């Protein structure tokens, strides 16, 4: 059965999908608050949170998003061609995010506490602003993916939103920490981080305006497959390397990944 048999109901789901996307974006600000309220960062806690986020995203990508993309493509092009196009879109999503990361400045998570008397304020401020720009650009397509997924399948939308929200928390820290130590202003650090998270609901609205009349099984399949690839890339390039750099035990990172998968699988089972 085509995934878009319920297209007449899309307008009724608009508010739900938007609020879901907004919540995922606002988690960047939540991560910023956590960083600003804490002066010490436990390596173990950081490792668990980063690897847990990776586990959530890996599970959602392979178990939920990719199969949904393959089904949509099969409905549009047939099983064999649909499967091929799904695989191509998956790796295209990875390649697109790799290209974005290559063009944008680094926005690695600052894992160790900084001392105000040992920093270059101008360099730190530049780092924080570049991190905000890079993360905002990443958040834009994530917001579109969450919103479109929620419109077509509320269960899938919740899964993607939860995965993105969890991984946005350390990104909020990556923005707020350098800005705070550069300016000494918690308010400025929070609002810059908060603004970068708003790129997700903005991406949702822009995508809805441009794609509302174009939504089809093939478009959904393309979006879902490329998002799955992008999320896998984030896990491999950002979350897991950052978890490894904390210096905590390797077994703790593996446990976090597995815990993330278990929690997400239980959540999706309950939603089913």
PDB file of N, CA and C in Angstrom, residues 79-140:
ATOM      1  N   UNK A  79      10.496  -3.325  -6.802  1.00  0.00           N
ATOM      2  CA  UNK A  79      11.432  -3.798  -5.765  1.00  0.00           C
ATOM      3  C   UNK A  79      12.907  -3.645  -6.127  1.00  0.00           C
ATOM      4  N   UNK A  80      13.307  -4.101  -7.313  1.00  0.00           N
ATOM      5  CA  UNK A  80      14.732  -4.088  -7.657  1.00  0.00           C
ATOM      6  C   UNK A  80      15.271  -2.676  -7.854  1.00  0.00           C
ATOM      7  N   UNK A  81      14.606  -1.909  -8.710  1.00  0.00           N
ATOM      8  CA  UNK A  81      15.050  -0.536  -8.957  1.00  0.00           C
ATOM      9  C   UNK A  81      14.920   0.312  -7.702  1.00  0.00           C
ATOM     10  N   UNK A  82      13.837   0.103  -6.959  1.00  0.00           N
ATOM     11  CA  UNK A  82      13.634   0.862  -5.726  1.00  0.00           C
ATOM     12  C   UNK A  82      14.736   0.609  -4.717  1.00  0.00           C
ATOM     13  N   UNK A  83      15.154  -0.660  -4.594  1.00  0.00           N
ATOM     14  CA  UNK A  83      16.232  -0.991  -3.663  1.00  0.00           C
ATOM     15  C   UNK A  83      17.538  -0.308  -4.080  1.00  0.00           C
ATOM     16  N   UNK A  84      17.848  -0.360  -5.384  1.00  0.00           N
ATOM     17  CA  UNK A  84      19.060   0.281  -5.898  1.00  0.00           C
ATOM     18  C   UNK A  84      19.047   1.774  -5.621  1.00  0.00           C
ATOM     19  N   UNK A  85      17.934   2.440  -5.897  1.00  0.00           N
ATOM     20  CA  UNK A  85      17.844   3.884  -5.672  1.00  0.00           C
ATOM     21  C   UNK A  85      17.944   4.224  -4.185  1.00  0.00           C
ATOM     22  N   UNK A  86      17.407   3.355  -3.329  1.00  0.00           N
ATOM     23  CA  UNK A  86      17.505   3.581  -1.886  1.00  0.00           C
ATOM     24  C   UNK A  86      18.954   3.544  -1.430  1.00  0.00           C
ATOM     25  N   UNK A  87      19.695   2.550  -1.930  1.00  0.00           N
ATOM     26  CA  UNK A  87      21.112   2.436  -1.563  1.00  0.00           C
ATOM     27  C   UNK A  87      21.893   3.646  -2.062  1.00  0.00           C
ATOM     28  N   UNK A  88      21.627   4.059  -3.299  1.00  0.00           N
ATOM     29  CA  UNK A  88      22.331   5.227  -3.850  1.00  0.00           C
ATOM     30  C   UNK A  88      22.022   6.483  -3.045  1.00  0.00           C
ATOM     31  N   UNK A  89      20.762   6.677  -2.681  1.00  0.00           N
ATOM     32  CA  UNK A  89      20.375   7.854  -1.895  1.00  0.00           C
ATOM     33  C   UNK A  89      21.008   7.805  -0.506  1.00  0.00           C
ATOM     34  N   UNK A  90      21.119   6.613   0.066  1.00  0.00           N
ATOM     35  CA  UNK A  90      21.743   6.437   1.383  1.00  0.00           C
ATOM     36  C   UNK A  90      23.184   6.941   1.372  1.00  0.00           C
ATOM     37  N   UNK A  91      23.958   6.475   0.398  1.00  0.00           N
ATOM     38  CA  UNK A  91      25.359   6.899   0.330  1.00  0.00           C
ATOM     39  C   UNK A  91      25.488   8.349  -0.142  1.00  0.00           C
ATOM     40  N   UNK A  92      24.513   8.822  -0.914  1.00  0.00           N
ATOM     41  CA  UNK A  92      24.519  10.238  -1.301  1.00  0.00           C
ATOM     42  C   UNK A  92      24.336  11.122  -0.073  1.00  0.00           C
ATOM     43  N   UNK A  93      23.504  10.688   0.879  1.00  0.00           N
ATOM     44  CA  UNK A  93      23.325  11.439   2.119  1.00  0.00           C
ATOM     45  C   UNK A  93      24.611  11.522   2.915  1.00  0.00           C
ATOM     46  N   UNK A  94      25.344  10.416   2.970  1.00  0.00           N
ATOM     47  CA  UNK A  94      26.643  10.416   3.654  1.00  0.00           C
ATOM     48  C   UNK A  94      27.624  11.352   2.948  1.00  0.00           C
ATOM     49  N   UNK A  95      27.650  11.270   1.621  1.00  0.00           N
ATOM     50  CA  UNK A  95      28.583  12.091   0.854  1.00  0.00           C
ATOM     51  C   UNK A  95      28.257  13.579   0.999  1.00  0.00           C
ATOM     52  N   UNK A  96      26.973  13.912   1.017  1.00  0.00           N
ATOM     53  CA  UNK A  96      26.577  15.318   1.146  1.00  0.00           C
ATOM     54  C   UNK A  96      27.031  15.885   2.488  1.00  0.00           C
ATOM     55  N   UNK A  97      26.842  15.109   3.558  1.00  0.00           N
ATOM     56  CA  UNK A  97      27.246  15.605   4.871  1.00  0.00           C
ATOM     57  C   UNK A  97      28.765  15.682   4.988  1.00  0.00           C
ATOM     58  N   UNK A  98      29.463  14.729   4.379  1.00  0.00           N
ATOM     59  CA  UNK A  98      30.928  14.781   4.374  1.00  0.00           C
ATOM     60  C   UNK A  98      31.421  16.032   3.648  1.00  0.00           C
ATOM     61  N   UNK A  99      30.753  16.394   2.545  1.00  0.00           N
ATOM     62  CA  UNK A  99      31.133  17.592   1.806  1.00  0.00           C
ATOM     63  C   UNK A  99      30.880  18.848   2.635  1.00  0.00           C
ATOM     64  N   UNK A 100      29.723  18.877   3.316  1.00  0.00           N
ATOM     65  CA  UNK A 100      29.419  20.027   4.177  1.00  0.00           C
ATOM     66  C   UNK A 100      30.471  20.158   5.268  1.00  0.00           C
ATOM     67  N   UNK A 101      30.850  19.042   5.891  1.00  0.00           N
ATOM     68  CA  UNK A 101      31.867  19.087   6.945  1.00  0.00           C
ATOM     69  C   UNK A 101      33.211  19.550   6.411  1.00  0.00           C
ATOM     70  N   UNK A 102      33.501  19.191   5.163  1.00  0.00           N
ATOM     71  CA  UNK A 102      34.783  19.598   4.578  1.00  0.00           C
ATOM     72  C   UNK A 102      34.804  21.098   4.290  1.00  0.00           C
ATOM     73  N   UNK A 103      33.669  21.658   3.923  1.00  0.00           N
ATOM     74  CA  UNK A 103      33.598  23.074   3.568  1.00  0.00           C
ATOM     75  C   UNK A 103      33.473  23.983   4.785  1.00  0.00           C
ATOM     76  N   UNK A 104      32.939  23.424   5.893  1.00  0.00           N
ATOM     77  CA  UNK A 104      32.705  24.238   7.073  1.00  0.00           C
ATOM     78  C   UNK A 104      33.822  24.056   8.085  1.00  0.00           C
ATOM     79  N   UNK A 105      34.022  25.037   8.977  1.00  0.00           N
ATOM     80  CA  UNK A 105      35.041  24.895  10.020  1.00  0.00           C
ATOM     81  C   UNK A 105      34.673  23.770  10.984  1.00  0.00           C
ATOM     82  N   UNK A 106      35.683  23.270  11.680  1.00  0.00           N
ATOM     83  CA  UNK A 106      35.445  22.206  12.655  1.00  0.00           C
ATOM     84  C   UNK A 106      34.586  22.714  13.806  1.00  0.00           C
ATOM     85  N   UNK A 107      33.721  21.828  14.325  1.00  0.00           N
ATOM     86  CA  UNK A 107      32.927  22.196  15.504  1.00  0.00           C
ATOM     87  C   UNK A 107      32.940  21.040  16.493  1.00  0.00           C
ATOM     88  N   UNK A 108      34.164  20.572  16.812  1.00  0.00           N
ATOM     89  CA  UNK A 108      34.295  19.459  17.735  1.00  0.00           C
ATOM     90  C   UNK A 108      33.849  19.868  19.131  1.00  0.00           C
ATOM     91  N   UNK A 109      33.334  18.880  19.860  1.00  0.00           N
ATOM     92  CA  UNK A 109      32.889  19.104  21.224  1.00  0.00           C
ATOM     93  C   UNK A 109      34.085  19.349  22.130  1.00  0.00           C
ATOM     94  N   UNK A 110      34.119  20.482  22.874  1.00  0.00           N
ATOM     95  CA  UNK A 110      35.200  20.720  23.823  1.00  0.00           C
ATOM     96  C   UNK A 110      35.024  19.798  25.031  1.00  0.00           C
ATOM     97  N   UNK A 111      35.893  18.796  25.155  1.00  0.00           N
ATOM     98  CA  UNK A 111      35.659  17.747  26.141  1.00  0.00           C
ATOM     99  C   UNK A 111      36.218  18.074  27.516  1.00  0.00           C
ATOM    100  N   UNK A 112      37.174  18.970  27.590  1.00  0.00           N
ATOM    101  CA  UNK A 112      37.787  19.275  28.876  1.00  0.00           C
ATOM    102  C   UNK A 112      37.388  20.667  29.337  1.00  0.00           C
ATOM    103  N   UNK A 113      37.254  20.895  30.651  1.00  0.00           N
ATOM    104  CA  UNK A 113      36.911  22.226  31.139  1.00  0.00           C
ATOM    105  C   UNK A 113      38.001  23.234  30.799  1.00  0.00           C
ATOM    106  N   UNK A 114      37.603  24.424  30.461  1.00  0.00           N
ATOM    107  CA  UNK A 114      38.546  25.480  30.109  1.00  0.00           C
ATOM    108  C   UNK A 114      38.722  26.429  31.281  1.00  0.00           C
ATOM    109  N   UNK A 115      39.885  27.052  31.374  1.00  0.00           N
ATOM    110  CA  UNK A 115      40.112  28.055  32.416  1.00  0.00           C
ATOM    111  C   UNK A 115      40.127  29.415  31.761  1.00  0.00           C
ATOM    112  N   UNK A 116      39.438  30.361  32.391  1.00  0.00           N
ATOM    113  CA  UNK A 116      39.296  31.680  31.790  1.00  0.00           C
ATOM    114  C   UNK A 116      40.625  32.400  31.632  1.00  0.00           C
ATOM    115  N   UNK A 117      41.626  32.013  32.465  1.00  0.00           N
ATOM    116  CA  UNK A 117      42.910  32.707  32.382  1.00  0.00           C
ATOM    117  C   UNK A 117      43.854  32.058  31.376  1.00  0.00           C
ATOM    118  N   UNK A 118      43.377  31.064  30.641  1.00  0.00           N
ATOM    119  CA  UNK A 118      44.274  30.361  29.724  1.00  0.00           C
ATOM    120  C   UNK A 118      43.692  30.265  28.320  1.00  0.00           C
ATOM    121  N   UNK A 119      42.864  31.240  27.962  1.00  0.00           N
ATOM    122  CA  UNK A 119      42.228  31.147  26.666  1.00  0.00           C
ATOM    123  C   UNK A 119      42.458  32.419  25.863  1.00  0.00           C
ATOM    124  N   UNK A 120      42.404  32.270  24.557  1.00  0.00           N
ATOM    125  CA  UNK A 120      42.426  33.387  23.626  1.00  0.00           C
ATOM    126  C   UNK A 120      40.978  33.738  23.321  1.00  0.00           C
ATOM    127  N   UNK A 121      40.481  34.845  23.882  1.00  0.00           N
ATOM    128  CA  UNK A 121      39.061  35.181  23.784  1.00  0.00           C
ATOM    129  C   UNK A 121      38.607  35.328  22.341  1.00  0.00           C
ATOM    130  N   UNK A 122      39.415  35.985  21.525  1.00  0.00           N
ATOM    131  CA  UNK A 122      39.009  36.209  20.136  1.00  0.00           C
ATOM    132  C   UNK A 122      38.922  34.887  19.379  1.00  0.00           C
ATOM    133  N   UNK A 123      39.903  34.013  19.578  1.00  0.00           N
ATOM    134  CA  UNK A 123      39.894  32.723  18.894  1.00  0.00           C
ATOM    135  C   UNK A 123      38.726  31.864  19.364  1.00  0.00           C
ATOM    136  N   UNK A 124      38.437  31.906  20.668  1.00  0.00           N
ATOM    137  CA  UNK A 124      37.326  31.119  21.197  1.00  0.00           C
ATOM    138  C   UNK A 124      35.990  31.612  20.658  1.00  0.00           C
ATOM    139  N   UNK A 125      35.838  32.929  20.584  1.00  0.00           N
ATOM    140  CA  UNK A 125      34.589  33.485  20.069  1.00  0.00           C
ATOM    141  C   UNK A 125      34.405  33.073  18.614  1.00  0.00           C
ATOM    142  N   UNK A 126      35.477  33.094  17.862  1.00  0.00           N
ATOM    143  CA  UNK A 126      35.408  32.670  16.465  1.00  0.00           C
ATOM    144  C   UNK A 126      35.016  31.193  16.374  1.00  0.00           C
ATOM    145  N   UNK A 127      35.592  30.379  17.248  1.00  0.00           N
ATOM    146  CA  UNK A 127      35.256  28.958  17.269  1.00  0.00           C
ATOM    147  C   UNK A 127      33.779  28.751  17.570  1.00  0.00           C
ATOM    148  N   UNK A 128      33.267  29.472  18.581  1.00  0.00           N
ATOM    149  CA  UNK A 128      31.869  29.328  18.955  1.00  0.00           C
ATOM    150  C   UNK A 128      30.921  29.751  17.848  1.00  0.00           C
ATOM    151  N   UNK A 129      31.231  30.856  17.181  1.00  0.00           N
ATOM    152  CA  UNK A 129      30.358  31.334  16.108  1.00  0.00           C
ATOM    153  C   UNK A 129      30.401  30.405  14.897  1.00  0.00           C
ATOM    154  N   UNK A 130      31.583  29.907  14.559  1.00  0.00           N
ATOM    155  CA  UNK A 130      31.679  28.953  13.452  1.00  0.00           C
ATOM    156  C   UNK A 130      30.945  27.658  13.789  1.00  0.00           C
ATOM    157  N   UNK A 131      31.054  27.237  15.053  1.00  0.00           N
ATOM    158  CA  UNK A 131      30.338  26.030  15.466  1.00  0.00           C
ATOM    159  C   UNK A 131      28.832  26.239  15.337  1.00  0.00           C
ATOM    160  N   UNK A 132      28.354  27.420  15.732  1.00  0.00           N
ATOM    161  CA  UNK A 132      26.918  27.714  15.621  1.00  0.00           C
ATOM    162  C   UNK A 132      26.471  27.679  14.164  1.00  0.00           C
ATOM    163  N   UNK A 133      27.288  28.254  13.270  1.00  0.00           N
ATOM    164  CA  UNK A 133      26.952  28.258  11.847  1.00  0.00           C
ATOM    165  C   UNK A 133      26.936  26.840  11.283  1.00  0.00           C
ATOM    166  N   UNK A 134      27.966  26.061  11.600  1.00  0.00           N
ATOM    167  CA  UNK A 134      28.059  24.704  11.080  1.00  0.00           C
ATOM    168  C   UNK A 134      26.895  23.843  11.571  1.00  0.00           C
ATOM    169  N   UNK A 135      26.576  23.949  12.850  1.00  0.00           N
ATOM    170  CA  UNK A 135      25.506  23.138  13.423  1.00  0.00           C
ATOM    171  C   UNK A 135      24.146  23.581  12.890  1.00  0.00           C
ATOM    172  N   UNK A 136      23.971  24.884  12.678  1.00  0.00           N
ATOM    173  CA  UNK A 136      22.710  25.373  12.112  1.00  0.00           C
ATOM    174  C   UNK A 136      22.495  24.806  10.711  1.00  0.00           C
ATOM    175  N   UNK A 137      23.561  24.749   9.918  1.00  0.00           N
ATOM    176  CA  UNK A 137      23.455  24.187   8.562  1.00  0.00           C
ATOM    177  C   UNK A 137      23.117  22.696   8.636  1.00  0.00           C
ATOM    178  N   UNK A 138      23.709  21.988   9.610  1.00  0.00           N
ATOM    179  CA  UNK A 138      23.352  20.588   9.794  1.00  0.00           C
ATOM    180  C   UNK A 138      21.896  20.441  10.240  1.00  0.00           C
ATOM    181  N   UNK A 139      21.449  21.356  11.096  1.00  0.00           N
ATOM    182  CA  UNK A 139      20.105  21.244  11.659  1.00  0.00           C
ATOM    183  C   UNK A 139      19.005  21.481  10.629  1.00  0.00           C
ATOM    184  N   UNK A 140      19.300  22.262   9.606  1.00  0.00           N
ATOM    185  CA  UNK A 140      18.275  22.604   8.619  1.00  0.00           C
ATOM    186  C   UNK A 140      17.704  21.353   7.937  1.00  0.00           C
TER     187      UNK A 140
END
